[in-house]
GROMACS .gro file of N, CA and C in nm:
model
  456
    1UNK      N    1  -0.942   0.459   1.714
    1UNK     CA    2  -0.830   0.511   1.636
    1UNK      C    3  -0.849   0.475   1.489
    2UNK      N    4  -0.765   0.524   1.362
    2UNK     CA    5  -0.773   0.545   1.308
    2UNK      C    6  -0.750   0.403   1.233
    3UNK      N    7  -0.611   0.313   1.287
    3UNK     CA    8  -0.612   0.190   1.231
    3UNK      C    9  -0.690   0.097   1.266
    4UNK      N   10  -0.746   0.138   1.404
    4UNK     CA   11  -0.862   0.020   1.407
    4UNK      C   12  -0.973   0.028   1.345
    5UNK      N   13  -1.032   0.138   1.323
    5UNK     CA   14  -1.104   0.147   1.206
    5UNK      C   15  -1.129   0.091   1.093
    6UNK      N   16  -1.020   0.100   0.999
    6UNK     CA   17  -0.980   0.047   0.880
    6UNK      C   18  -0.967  -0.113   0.910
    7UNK      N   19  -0.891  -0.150   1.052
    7UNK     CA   20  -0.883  -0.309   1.068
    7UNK      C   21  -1.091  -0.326   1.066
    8UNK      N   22  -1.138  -0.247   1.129
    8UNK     CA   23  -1.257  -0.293   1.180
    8UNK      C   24  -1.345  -0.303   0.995
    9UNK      N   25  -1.288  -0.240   0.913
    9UNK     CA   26  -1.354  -0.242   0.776
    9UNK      C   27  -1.338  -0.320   0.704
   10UNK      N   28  -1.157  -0.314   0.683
   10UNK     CA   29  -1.147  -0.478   0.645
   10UNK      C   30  -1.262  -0.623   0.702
   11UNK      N   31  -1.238  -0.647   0.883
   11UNK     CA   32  -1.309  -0.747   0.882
   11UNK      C   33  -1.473  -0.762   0.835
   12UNK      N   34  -1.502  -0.641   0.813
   12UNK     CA   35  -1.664  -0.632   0.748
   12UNK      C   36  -1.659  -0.692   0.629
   13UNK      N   37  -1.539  -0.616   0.546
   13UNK     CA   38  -1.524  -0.719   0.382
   13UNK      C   39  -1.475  -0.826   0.412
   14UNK      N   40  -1.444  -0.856   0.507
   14UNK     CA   41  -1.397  -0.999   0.503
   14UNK      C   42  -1.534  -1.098   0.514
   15UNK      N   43  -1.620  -1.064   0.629
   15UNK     CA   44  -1.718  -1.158   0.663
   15UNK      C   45  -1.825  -1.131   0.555
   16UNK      N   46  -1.874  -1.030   0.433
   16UNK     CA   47  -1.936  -0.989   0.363
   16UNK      C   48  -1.885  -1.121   0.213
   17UNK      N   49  -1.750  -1.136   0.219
   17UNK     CA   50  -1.697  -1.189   0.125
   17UNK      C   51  -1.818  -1.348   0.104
   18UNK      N   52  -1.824  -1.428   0.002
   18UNK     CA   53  -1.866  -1.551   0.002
   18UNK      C   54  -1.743  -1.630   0.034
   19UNK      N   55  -1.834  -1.792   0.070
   19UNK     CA   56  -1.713  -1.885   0.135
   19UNK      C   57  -1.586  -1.914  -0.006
   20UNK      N   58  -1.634  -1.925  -0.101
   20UNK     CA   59  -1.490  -1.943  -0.185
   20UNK      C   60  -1.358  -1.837  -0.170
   21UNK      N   61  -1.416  -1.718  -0.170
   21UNK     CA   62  -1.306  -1.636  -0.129
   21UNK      C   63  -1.224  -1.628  -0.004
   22UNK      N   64  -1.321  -1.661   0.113
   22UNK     CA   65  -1.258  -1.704   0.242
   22UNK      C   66  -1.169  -1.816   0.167
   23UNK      N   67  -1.221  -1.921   0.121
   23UNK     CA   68  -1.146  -2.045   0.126
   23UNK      C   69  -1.012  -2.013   0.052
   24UNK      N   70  -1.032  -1.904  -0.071
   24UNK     CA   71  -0.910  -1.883  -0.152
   24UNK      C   72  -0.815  -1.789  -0.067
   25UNK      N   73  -0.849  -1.684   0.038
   25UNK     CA   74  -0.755  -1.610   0.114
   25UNK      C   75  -0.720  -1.714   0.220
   26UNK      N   76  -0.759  -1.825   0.295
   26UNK     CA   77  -0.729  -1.906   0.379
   26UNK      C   78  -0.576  -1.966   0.283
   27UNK      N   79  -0.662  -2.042   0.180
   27UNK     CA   80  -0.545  -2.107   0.087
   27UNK      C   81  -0.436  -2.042   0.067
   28UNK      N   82  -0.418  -1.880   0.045
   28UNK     CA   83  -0.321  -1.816   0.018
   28UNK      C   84  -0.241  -1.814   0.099
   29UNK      N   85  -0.287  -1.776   0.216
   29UNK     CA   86  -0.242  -1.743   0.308
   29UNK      C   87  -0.161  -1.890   0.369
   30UNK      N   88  -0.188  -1.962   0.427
   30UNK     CA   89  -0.137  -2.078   0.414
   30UNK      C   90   0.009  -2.088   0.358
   31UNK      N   91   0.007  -2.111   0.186
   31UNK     CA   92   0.139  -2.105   0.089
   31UNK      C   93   0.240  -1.980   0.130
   32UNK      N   94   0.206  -1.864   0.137
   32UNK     CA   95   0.252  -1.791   0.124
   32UNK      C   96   0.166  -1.674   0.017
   33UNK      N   97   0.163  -1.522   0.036
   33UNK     CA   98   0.058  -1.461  -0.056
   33UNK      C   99   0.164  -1.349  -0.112
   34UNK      N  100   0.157  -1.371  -0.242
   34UNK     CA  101   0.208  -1.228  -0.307
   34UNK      C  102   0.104  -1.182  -0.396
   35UNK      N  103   0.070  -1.063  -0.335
   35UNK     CA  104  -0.007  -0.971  -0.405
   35UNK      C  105   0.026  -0.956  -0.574
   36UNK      N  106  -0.070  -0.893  -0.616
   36UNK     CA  107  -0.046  -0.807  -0.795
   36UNK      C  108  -0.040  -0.678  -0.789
   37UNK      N  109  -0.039  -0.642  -0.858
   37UNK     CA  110  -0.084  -0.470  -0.815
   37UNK      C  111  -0.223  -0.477  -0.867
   38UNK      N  112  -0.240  -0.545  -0.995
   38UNK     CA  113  -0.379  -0.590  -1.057
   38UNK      C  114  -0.481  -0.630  -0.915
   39UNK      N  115  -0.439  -0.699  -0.840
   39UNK     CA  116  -0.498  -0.727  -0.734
   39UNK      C  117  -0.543  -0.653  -0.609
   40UNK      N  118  -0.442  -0.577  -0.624
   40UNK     CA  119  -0.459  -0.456  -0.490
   40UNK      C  120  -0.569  -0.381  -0.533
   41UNK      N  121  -0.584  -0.346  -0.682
   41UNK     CA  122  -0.661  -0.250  -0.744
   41UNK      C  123  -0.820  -0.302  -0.727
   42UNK      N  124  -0.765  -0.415  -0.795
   42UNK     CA  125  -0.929  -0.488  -0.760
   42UNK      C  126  -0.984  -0.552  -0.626
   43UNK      N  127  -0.878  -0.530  -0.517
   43UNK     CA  128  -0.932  -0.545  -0.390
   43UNK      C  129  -1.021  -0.390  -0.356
   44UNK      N  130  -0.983  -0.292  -0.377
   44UNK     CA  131  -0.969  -0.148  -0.341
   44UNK      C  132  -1.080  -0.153  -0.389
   45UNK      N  133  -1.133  -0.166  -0.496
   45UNK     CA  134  -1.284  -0.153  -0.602
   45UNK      C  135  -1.363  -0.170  -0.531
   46UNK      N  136  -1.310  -0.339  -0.517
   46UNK     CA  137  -1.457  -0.402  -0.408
   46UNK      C  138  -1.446  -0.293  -0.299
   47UNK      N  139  -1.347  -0.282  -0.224
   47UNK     CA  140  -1.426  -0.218  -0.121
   47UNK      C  141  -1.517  -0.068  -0.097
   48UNK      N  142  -1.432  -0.011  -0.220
   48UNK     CA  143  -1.537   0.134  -0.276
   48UNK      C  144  -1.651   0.104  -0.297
   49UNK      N  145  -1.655  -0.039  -0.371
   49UNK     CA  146  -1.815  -0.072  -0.415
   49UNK      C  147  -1.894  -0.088  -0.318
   50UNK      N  148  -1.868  -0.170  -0.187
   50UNK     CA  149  -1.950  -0.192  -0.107
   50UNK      C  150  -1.945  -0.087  -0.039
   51UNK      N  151  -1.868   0.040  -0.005
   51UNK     CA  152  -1.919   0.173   0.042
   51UNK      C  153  -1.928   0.255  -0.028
   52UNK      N  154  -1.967   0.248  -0.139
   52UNK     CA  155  -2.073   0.344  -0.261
   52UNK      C  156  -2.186   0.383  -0.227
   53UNK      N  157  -2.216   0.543  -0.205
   53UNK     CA  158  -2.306   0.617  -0.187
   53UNK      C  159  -2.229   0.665  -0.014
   54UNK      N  160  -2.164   0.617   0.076
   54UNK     CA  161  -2.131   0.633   0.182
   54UNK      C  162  -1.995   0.730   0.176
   55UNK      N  163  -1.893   0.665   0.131
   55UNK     CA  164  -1.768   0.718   0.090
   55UNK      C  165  -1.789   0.793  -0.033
   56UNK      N  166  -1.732   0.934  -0.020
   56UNK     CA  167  -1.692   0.991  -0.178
   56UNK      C  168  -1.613   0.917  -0.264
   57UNK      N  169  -1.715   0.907  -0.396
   57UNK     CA  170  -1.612   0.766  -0.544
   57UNK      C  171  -1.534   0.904  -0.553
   58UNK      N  172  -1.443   0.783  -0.603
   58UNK     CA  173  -1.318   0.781  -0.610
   58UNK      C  174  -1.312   0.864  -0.781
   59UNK      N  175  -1.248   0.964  -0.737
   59UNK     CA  176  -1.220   1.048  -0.893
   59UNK      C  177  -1.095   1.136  -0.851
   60UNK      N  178  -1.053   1.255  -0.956
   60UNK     CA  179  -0.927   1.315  -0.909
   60UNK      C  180  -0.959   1.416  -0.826
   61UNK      N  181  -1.108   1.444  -0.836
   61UNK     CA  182  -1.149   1.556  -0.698
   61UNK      C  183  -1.090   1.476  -0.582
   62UNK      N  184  -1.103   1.361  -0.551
   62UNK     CA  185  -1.087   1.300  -0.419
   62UNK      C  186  -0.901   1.214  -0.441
   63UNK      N  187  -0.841   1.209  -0.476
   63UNK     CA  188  -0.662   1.221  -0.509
   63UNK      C  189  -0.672   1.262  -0.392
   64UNK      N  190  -0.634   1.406  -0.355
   64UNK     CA  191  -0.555   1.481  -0.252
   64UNK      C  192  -0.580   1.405  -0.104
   65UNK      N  193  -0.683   1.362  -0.158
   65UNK     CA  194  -0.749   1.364   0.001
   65UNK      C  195  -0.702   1.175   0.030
   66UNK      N  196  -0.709   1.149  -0.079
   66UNK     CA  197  -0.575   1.008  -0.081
   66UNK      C  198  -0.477   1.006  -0.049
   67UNK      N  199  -0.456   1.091  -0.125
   67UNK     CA  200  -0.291   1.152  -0.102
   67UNK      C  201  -0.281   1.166   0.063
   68UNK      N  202  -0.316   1.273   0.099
   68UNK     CA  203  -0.292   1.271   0.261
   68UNK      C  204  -0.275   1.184   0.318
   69UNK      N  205  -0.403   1.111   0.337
   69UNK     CA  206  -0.453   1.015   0.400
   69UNK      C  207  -0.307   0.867   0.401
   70UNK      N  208  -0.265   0.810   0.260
   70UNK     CA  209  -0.161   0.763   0.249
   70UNK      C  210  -0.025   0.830   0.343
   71UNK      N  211  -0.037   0.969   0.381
   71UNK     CA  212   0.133   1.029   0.434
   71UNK      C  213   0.091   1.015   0.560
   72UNK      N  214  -0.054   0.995   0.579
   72UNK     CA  215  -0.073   0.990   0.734
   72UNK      C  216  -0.021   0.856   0.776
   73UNK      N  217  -0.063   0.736   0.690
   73UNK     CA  218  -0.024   0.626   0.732
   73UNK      C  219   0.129   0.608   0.686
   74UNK      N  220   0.219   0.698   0.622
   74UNK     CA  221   0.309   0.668   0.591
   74UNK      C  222   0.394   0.683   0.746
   75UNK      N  223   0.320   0.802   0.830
   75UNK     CA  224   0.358   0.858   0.959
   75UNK      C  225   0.317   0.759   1.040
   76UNK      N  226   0.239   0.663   1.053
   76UNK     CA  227   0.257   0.562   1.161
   76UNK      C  228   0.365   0.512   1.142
   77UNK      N  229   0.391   0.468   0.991
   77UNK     CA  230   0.475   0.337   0.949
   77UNK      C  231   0.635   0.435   1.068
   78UNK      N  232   0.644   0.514   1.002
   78UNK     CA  233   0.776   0.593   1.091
   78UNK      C  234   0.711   0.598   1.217
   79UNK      N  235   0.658   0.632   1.305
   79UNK     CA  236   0.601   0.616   1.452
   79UNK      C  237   0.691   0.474   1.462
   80UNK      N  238   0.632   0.364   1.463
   80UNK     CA  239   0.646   0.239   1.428
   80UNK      C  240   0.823   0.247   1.452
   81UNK      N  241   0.880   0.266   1.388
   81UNK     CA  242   1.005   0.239   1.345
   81UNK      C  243   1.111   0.328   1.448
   82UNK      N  244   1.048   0.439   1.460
   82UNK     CA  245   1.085   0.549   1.554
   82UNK      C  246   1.091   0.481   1.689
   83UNK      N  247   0.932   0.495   1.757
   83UNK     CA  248   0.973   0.414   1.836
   83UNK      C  249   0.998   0.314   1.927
   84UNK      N  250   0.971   0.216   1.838
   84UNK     CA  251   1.019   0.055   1.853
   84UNK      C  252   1.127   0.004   1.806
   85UNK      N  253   1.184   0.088   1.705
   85UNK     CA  254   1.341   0.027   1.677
   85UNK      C  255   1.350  -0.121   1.577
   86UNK      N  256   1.438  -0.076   1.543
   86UNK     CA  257   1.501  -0.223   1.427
   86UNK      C  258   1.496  -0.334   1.503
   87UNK      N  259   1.512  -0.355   1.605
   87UNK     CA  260   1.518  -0.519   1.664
   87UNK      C  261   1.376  -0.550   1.729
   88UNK      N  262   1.304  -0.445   1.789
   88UNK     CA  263   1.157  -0.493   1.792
   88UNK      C  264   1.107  -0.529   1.656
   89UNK      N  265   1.154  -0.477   1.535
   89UNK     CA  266   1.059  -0.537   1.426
   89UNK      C  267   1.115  -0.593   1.373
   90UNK      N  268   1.228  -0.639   1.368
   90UNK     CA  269   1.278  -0.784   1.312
   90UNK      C  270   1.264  -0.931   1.473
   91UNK      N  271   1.221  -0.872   1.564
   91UNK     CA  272   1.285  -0.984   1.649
   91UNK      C  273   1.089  -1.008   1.743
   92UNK      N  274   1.001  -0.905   1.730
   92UNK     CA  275   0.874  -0.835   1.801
   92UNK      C  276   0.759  -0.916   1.726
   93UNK      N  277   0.713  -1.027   1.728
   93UNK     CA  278   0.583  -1.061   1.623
   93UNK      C  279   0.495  -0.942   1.618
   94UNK      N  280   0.482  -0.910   1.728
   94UNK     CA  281   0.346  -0.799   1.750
   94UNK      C  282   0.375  -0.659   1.717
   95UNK      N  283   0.525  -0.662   1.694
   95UNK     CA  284   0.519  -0.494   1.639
   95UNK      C  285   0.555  -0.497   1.523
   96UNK      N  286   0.600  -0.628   1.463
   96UNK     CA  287   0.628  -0.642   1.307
   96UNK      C  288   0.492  -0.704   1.278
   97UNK      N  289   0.397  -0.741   1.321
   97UNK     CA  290   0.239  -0.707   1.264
   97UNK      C  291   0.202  -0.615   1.252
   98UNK      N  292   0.206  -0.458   1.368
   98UNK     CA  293   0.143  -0.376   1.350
   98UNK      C  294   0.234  -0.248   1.230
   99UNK      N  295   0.424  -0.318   1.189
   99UNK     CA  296   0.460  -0.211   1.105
   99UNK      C  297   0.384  -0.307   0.974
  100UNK      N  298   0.351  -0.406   0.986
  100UNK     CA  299   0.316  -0.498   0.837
  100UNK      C  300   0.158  -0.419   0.799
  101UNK      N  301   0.090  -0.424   0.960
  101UNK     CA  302  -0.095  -0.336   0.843
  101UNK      C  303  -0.054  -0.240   0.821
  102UNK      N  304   0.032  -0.128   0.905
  102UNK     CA  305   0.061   0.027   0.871
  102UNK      C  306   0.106   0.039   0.750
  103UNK      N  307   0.162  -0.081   0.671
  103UNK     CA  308   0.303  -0.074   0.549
  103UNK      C  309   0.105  -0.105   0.404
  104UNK      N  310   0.017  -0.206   0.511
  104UNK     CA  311  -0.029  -0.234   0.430
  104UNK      C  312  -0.125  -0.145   0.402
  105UNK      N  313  -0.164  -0.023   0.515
  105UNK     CA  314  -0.280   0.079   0.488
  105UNK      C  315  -0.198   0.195   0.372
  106UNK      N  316  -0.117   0.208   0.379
  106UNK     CA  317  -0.041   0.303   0.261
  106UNK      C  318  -0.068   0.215   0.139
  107UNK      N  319  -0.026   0.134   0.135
  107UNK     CA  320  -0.061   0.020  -0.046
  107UNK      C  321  -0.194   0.044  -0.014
  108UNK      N  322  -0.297   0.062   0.038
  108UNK     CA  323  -0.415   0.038   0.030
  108UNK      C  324  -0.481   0.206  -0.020
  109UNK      N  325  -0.363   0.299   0.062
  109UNK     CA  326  -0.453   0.454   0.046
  109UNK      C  327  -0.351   0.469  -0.144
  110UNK      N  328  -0.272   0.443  -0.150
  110UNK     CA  329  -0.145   0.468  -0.289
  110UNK      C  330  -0.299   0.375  -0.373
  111UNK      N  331  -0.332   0.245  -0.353
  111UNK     CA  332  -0.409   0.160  -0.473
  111UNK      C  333  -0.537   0.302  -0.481
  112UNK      N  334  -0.602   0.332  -0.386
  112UNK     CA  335  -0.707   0.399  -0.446
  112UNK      C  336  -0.625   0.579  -0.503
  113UNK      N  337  -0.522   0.611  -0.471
  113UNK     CA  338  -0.426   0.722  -0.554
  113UNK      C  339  -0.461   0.686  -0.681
  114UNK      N  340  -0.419   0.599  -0.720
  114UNK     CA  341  -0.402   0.510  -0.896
  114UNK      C  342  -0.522   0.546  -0.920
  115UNK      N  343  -0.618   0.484  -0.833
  115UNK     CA  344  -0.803   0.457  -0.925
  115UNK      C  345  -0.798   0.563  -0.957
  116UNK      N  346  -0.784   0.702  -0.857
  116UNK     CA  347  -0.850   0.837  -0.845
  116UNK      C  348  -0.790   0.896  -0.999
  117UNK      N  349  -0.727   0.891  -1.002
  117UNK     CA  350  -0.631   0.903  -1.117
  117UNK      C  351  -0.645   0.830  -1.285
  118UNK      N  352  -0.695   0.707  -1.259
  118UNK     CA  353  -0.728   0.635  -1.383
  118UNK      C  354  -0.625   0.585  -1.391
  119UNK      N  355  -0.517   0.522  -1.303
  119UNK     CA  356  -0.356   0.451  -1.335
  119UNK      C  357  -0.407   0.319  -1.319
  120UNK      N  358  -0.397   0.265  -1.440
  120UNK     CA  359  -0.416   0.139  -1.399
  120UNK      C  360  -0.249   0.042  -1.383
  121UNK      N  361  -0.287  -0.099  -1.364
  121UNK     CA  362  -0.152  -0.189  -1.291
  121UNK      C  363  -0.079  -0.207  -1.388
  122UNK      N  364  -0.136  -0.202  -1.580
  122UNK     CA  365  -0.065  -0.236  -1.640
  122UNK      C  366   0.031  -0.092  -1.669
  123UNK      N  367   0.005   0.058  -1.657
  123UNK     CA  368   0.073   0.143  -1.665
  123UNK      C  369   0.171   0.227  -1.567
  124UNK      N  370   0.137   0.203  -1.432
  124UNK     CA  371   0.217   0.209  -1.301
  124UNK      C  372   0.291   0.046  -1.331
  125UNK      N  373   0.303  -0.032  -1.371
  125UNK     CA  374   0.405  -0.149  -1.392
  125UNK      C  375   0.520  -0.161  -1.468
  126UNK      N  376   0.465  -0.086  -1.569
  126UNK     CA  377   0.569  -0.024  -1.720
  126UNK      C  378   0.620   0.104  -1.620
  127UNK      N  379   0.605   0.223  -1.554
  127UNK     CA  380   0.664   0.299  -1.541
  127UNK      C  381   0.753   0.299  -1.371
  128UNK      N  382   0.723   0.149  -1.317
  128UNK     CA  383   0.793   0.121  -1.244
  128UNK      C  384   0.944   0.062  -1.275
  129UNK      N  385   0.899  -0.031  -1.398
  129UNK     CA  386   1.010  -0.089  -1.444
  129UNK      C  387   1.092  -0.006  -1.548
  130UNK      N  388   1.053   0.052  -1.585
  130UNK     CA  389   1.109   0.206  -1.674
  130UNK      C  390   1.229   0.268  -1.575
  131UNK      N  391   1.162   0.321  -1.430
  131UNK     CA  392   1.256   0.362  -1.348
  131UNK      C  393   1.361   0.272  -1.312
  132UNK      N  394   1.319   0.172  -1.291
  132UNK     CA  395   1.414   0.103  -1.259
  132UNK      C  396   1.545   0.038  -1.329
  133UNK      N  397   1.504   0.038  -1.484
  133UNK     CA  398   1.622  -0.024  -1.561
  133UNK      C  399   1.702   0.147  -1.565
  134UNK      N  400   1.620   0.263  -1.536
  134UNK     CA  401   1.685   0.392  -1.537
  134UNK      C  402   1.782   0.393  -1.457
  135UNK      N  403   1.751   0.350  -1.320
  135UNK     CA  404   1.809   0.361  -1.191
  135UNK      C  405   1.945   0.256  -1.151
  136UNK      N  406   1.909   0.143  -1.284
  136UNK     CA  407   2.025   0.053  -1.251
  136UNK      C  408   2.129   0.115  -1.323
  137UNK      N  409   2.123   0.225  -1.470
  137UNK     CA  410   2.201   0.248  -1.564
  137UNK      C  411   2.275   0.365  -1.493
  138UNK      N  412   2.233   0.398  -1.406
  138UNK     CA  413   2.287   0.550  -1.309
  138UNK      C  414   2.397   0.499  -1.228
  139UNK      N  415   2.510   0.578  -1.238
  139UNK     CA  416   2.625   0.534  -1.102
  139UNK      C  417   2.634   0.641  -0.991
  140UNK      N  418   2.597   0.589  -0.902
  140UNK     CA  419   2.670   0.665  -0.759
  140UNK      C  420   2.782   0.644  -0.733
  141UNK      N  421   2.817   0.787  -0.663
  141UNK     CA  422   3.016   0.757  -0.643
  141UNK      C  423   2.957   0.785  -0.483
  142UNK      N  424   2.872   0.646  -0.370
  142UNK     CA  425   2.925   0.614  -0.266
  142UNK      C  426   2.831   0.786  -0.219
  143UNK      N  427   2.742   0.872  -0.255
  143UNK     CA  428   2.674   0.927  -0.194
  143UNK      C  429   2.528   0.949  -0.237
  144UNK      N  430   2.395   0.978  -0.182
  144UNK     CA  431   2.299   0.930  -0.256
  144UNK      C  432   2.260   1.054  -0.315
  145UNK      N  433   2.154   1.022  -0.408
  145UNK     CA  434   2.119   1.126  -0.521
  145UNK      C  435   2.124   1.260  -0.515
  146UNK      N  436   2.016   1.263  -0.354
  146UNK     CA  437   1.992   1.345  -0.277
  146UNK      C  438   2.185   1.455  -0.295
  147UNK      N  439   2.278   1.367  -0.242
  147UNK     CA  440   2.362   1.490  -0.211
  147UNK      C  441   2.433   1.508  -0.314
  148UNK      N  442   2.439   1.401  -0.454
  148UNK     CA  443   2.515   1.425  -0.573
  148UNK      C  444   2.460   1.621  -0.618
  149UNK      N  445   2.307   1.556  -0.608
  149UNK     CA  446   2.243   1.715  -0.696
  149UNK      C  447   2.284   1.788  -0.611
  150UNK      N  448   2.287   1.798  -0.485
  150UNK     CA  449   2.349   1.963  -0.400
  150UNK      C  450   2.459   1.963  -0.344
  151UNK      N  451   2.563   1.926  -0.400
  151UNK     CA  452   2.724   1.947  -0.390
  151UNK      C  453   2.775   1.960  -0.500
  152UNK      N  454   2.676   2.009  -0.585
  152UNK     CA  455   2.730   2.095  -0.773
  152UNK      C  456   2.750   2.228  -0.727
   0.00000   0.00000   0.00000
């Protein structure tokens, strides 16, 4: 299948990695790990790099095909949720692992969206937080956006 795959690629970069990096993802992991987006980007690199010449690089010819690929995994993440339900994945270790890689193969297909594109973390960061001081200045009256615009 399709996520074991990707699990099976990850563990290739994983065992490919040198021991400091094991030791620094052990360490992270450990504390607790919050990603960057700077980081996602430059995880994503490495792994284009080490399947360079194998995988089509990453340019805006190859976007779409990101693009998909991200809605496909956006469709497990809903599979997932569909149907196993809210209390298997708050209450399920094993199915709130498998909605956690599905949540994490979309950040992974969206980080190479950006590359394909030339977005880097410092300009998807500014136009995240852009939306968002937008989104706090906006009032809902109690229905969402969606039905404000089509009940004019």
């Amino acid at each position: 299948s399709f996520p074991a795959r990707v699990f099976a690629g990850l563990l290739c970069c994983a065992l490919c990695m040198d021991y400091a990096k094991i030791y620094e993802n052990k360490r992270l992991r450990r504390r607790g790990m919050d990603l960057r987006i700077s980081d996602i980007l430059a995880m994503q690199t490495e792994l284009q790099k080490k399947y360079e010449g194998i995988w089509e690089p990453i340019s805006p010819q190859r976007g779409v095909k990101q693009l998909l690929w991200s809605i496909c995994e956006m469709g497990e993440v809903a599979d997932i949720i569909k149907k196993k339900g809210d209390d298997a994945i708050m209450n399920d270790p094993k199915v709130r692992a498998s909605l956690t890689e599905a949540f994490a193969d979309v950040l992974m297909y969206l980080g190479d969206l950006l590359m394909c594109y030339g977005v880097n973390a410092d300009e998807i960061s500014r136009a995240f937080a852009e939306k968002h001081e937008y989104n706090m200045r906006r009032e809902y009256k109690g229905v969402t956006h969606y039905e404000q615009k089509n009940d004019d």
